Amino acid sequence: MKTEHLTKGKKMTIKKSQNKADINADYLTLDGVARLLSISRMTLYKIMNDEESKFPKGFVIVKSDKNRSTKLYKRSEVVHWLENKTPRS
């Protein structure tokens, strides 16, 4: 799935509403995690980079020479993280 569009020479991430990633699989892509949590990829990046959030680590599937690796995230770990972060009323 292509996640970027070119607009006047600039790369733009697709809108959250256009994210068609599968959220029912046992392992999710970054787009799948963002869709599962109903947040943008940028917000997800902020959560992942916050040491205090203790967001689940992904499994590296493909490594690249440019420090960009493809990761998958275990859906059950993401759901468990969310349930522990969300105060219950």
PDB file of C-alpha atoms in Angstrom, residues 2-73:
ATOM      1  CA  LYS A   2       1.417   3.353  -0.997  1.00  0.00           C
ATOM      2  CA  THR A   3       1.376   5.755   1.922  1.00  0.00           C
ATOM      3  CA  GLU A   4       2.625   8.921   0.273  1.00  0.00           C
ATOM      4  CA  HIS A   5       1.274  11.187  -2.416  1.00  0.00           C
ATOM      5  CA  LEU A   6       3.187  13.838  -4.334  1.00  0.00           C
ATOM      6  CA  THR A   7       1.712  17.306  -4.216  1.00  0.00           C
ATOM      7  CA  LYS A   8       3.658  20.071  -5.947  1.00  0.00           C
ATOM      8  CA  GLY A   9       6.911  18.188  -5.399  1.00  0.00           C
ATOM      9  CA  LYS A  10       6.243  17.499  -1.703  1.00  0.00           C
ATOM     10  CA  LYS A  11       5.592  14.126  -0.116  1.00  0.00           C
ATOM     11  CA  MET A  12       2.440  13.936   1.958  1.00  0.00           C
ATOM     12  CA  THR A  13       1.372  11.093   4.215  1.00  0.00           C
ATOM     13  CA  ILE A  14      -2.097   9.782   3.471  1.00  0.00           C
ATOM     14  CA  LYS A  15      -4.896  10.977   5.702  1.00  0.00           C
ATOM     15  CA  LYS A  16      -5.967   8.819   8.640  1.00  0.00           C
ATOM     16  CA  SER A  17      -9.343   8.333   6.955  1.00  0.00           C
ATOM     17  CA  GLN A  18      -7.602   6.919   3.848  1.00  0.00           C
ATOM     18  CA  ASN A  19      -5.613   4.315   5.808  1.00  0.00           C
ATOM     19  CA  LYS A  20      -6.845   0.911   4.625  1.00  0.00           C
ATOM     20  CA  ALA A  21      -4.372  -1.223   6.634  1.00  0.00           C
ATOM     21  CA  ASP A  22      -5.701  -4.470   8.122  1.00  0.00           C
ATOM     22  CA  ILE A  23      -6.314  -4.126  11.853  1.00  0.00           C
ATOM     23  CA  ASN A  24      -7.634  -7.637  12.445  1.00  0.00           C
ATOM     24  CA  ALA A  25      -4.376  -9.484  11.765  1.00  0.00           C
ATOM     25  CA  ASP A  26      -2.242 -10.853  14.606  1.00  0.00           C
ATOM     26  CA  TYR A  27       0.690  -8.698  13.445  1.00  0.00           C
ATOM     27  CA  LEU A  28       0.251  -5.117  12.284  1.00  0.00           C
ATOM     28  CA  THR A  29       2.265  -2.736  10.157  1.00  0.00           C
ATOM     29  CA  LEU A  30       2.872   0.794  11.390  1.00  0.00           C
ATOM     30  CA  ASP A  31      -0.153   1.917   9.380  1.00  0.00           C
ATOM     31  CA  GLY A  32      -2.200  -0.877  10.937  1.00  0.00           C
ATOM     32  CA  VAL A  33      -1.230   0.216  14.444  1.00  0.00           C
ATOM     33  CA  ALA A  34      -2.134   3.828  13.654  1.00  0.00           C
ATOM     34  CA  ARG A  35      -5.487   2.736  12.254  1.00  0.00           C
ATOM     35  CA  LEU A  36      -6.176   0.435  15.227  1.00  0.00           C
ATOM     36  CA  LEU A  37      -5.554   3.324  17.618  1.00  0.00           C
ATOM     37  CA  SER A  38      -7.417   5.815  15.375  1.00  0.00           C
ATOM     38  CA  ILE A  39      -4.466   8.207  15.336  1.00  0.00           C
ATOM     39  CA  SER A  40      -2.183   9.604  12.657  1.00  0.00           C
ATOM     40  CA  ARG A  41       1.251   8.137  11.941  1.00  0.00           C
ATOM     41  CA  MET A  42       2.856  11.328  13.287  1.00  0.00           C
ATOM     42  CA  THR A  43       1.034  10.943  16.603  1.00  0.00           C
ATOM     43  CA  LEU A  44       2.071   7.284  16.697  1.00  0.00           C
ATOM     44  CA  TYR A  45       5.710   8.269  16.099  1.00  0.00           C
ATOM     45  CA  LYS A  46       5.504  10.712  19.020  1.00  0.00           C
ATOM     46  CA  ILE A  47       4.118   7.987  21.295  1.00  0.00           C
ATOM     47  CA  MET A  48       6.745   5.481  20.162  1.00  0.00           C
ATOM     48  CA  ASN A  49       9.598   7.935  20.730  1.00  0.00           C
ATOM     49  CA  ASP A  50       8.390   8.865  24.236  1.00  0.00           C
ATOM     50  CA  GLU A  51      10.383   6.733  26.686  1.00  0.00           C
ATOM     51  CA  GLU A  52       7.662   7.057  29.334  1.00  0.00           C
ATOM     52  CA  SER A  53       4.946   5.600  27.095  1.00  0.00           C
ATOM     53  CA  LYS A  54       6.529   2.116  27.093  1.00  0.00           C
ATOM     54  CA  PHE A  55       4.949   1.411  23.703  1.00  0.00           C
ATOM     55  CA  PRO A  56       5.516  -2.202  22.528  1.00  0.00           C
ATOM     56  CA  LYS A  57       8.610  -2.749  20.404  1.00  0.00           C
ATOM     57  CA  GLY A  58       8.148  -4.032  16.886  1.00  0.00           C
ATOM     58  CA  PHE A  59       9.735  -7.073  15.298  1.00  0.00           C
ATOM     59  CA  VAL A  60      12.258  -6.136  12.603  1.00  0.00           C
ATOM     60  CA  ILE A  61      11.291  -7.989   9.436  1.00  0.00           C
ATOM     61  CA  VAL A  62      13.467  -6.267   6.818  1.00  0.00           C
ATOM     62  CA  LYS A  63      16.599  -4.226   7.442  1.00  0.00           C
ATOM     63  CA  SER A  64      17.751  -1.598   5.005  1.00  0.00           C
ATOM     64  CA  ASP A  65      21.027   0.250   4.486  1.00  0.00           C
ATOM     65  CA  LYS A  66      19.435   3.610   5.299  1.00  0.00           C
ATOM     66  CA  ASN A  67      18.485   2.783   8.920  1.00  0.00           C
ATOM     67  CA  ARG A  68      14.910   2.207   7.804  1.00  0.00           C
ATOM     68  CA  SER A  69      13.649  -1.161   8.827  1.00  0.00           C
ATOM     69  CA  THR A  70      10.257  -2.716   8.311  1.00  0.00           C
ATOM     70  CA  LYS A  71       8.652  -3.747  11.576  1.00  0.00           C
ATOM     71  CA  LEU A  72       5.547  -5.615  12.584  1.00  0.00           C
ATOM     72  CA  TYR A  73       3.765  -5.079  15.884  1.00  0.00           C
TER      73      TYR A  73
END
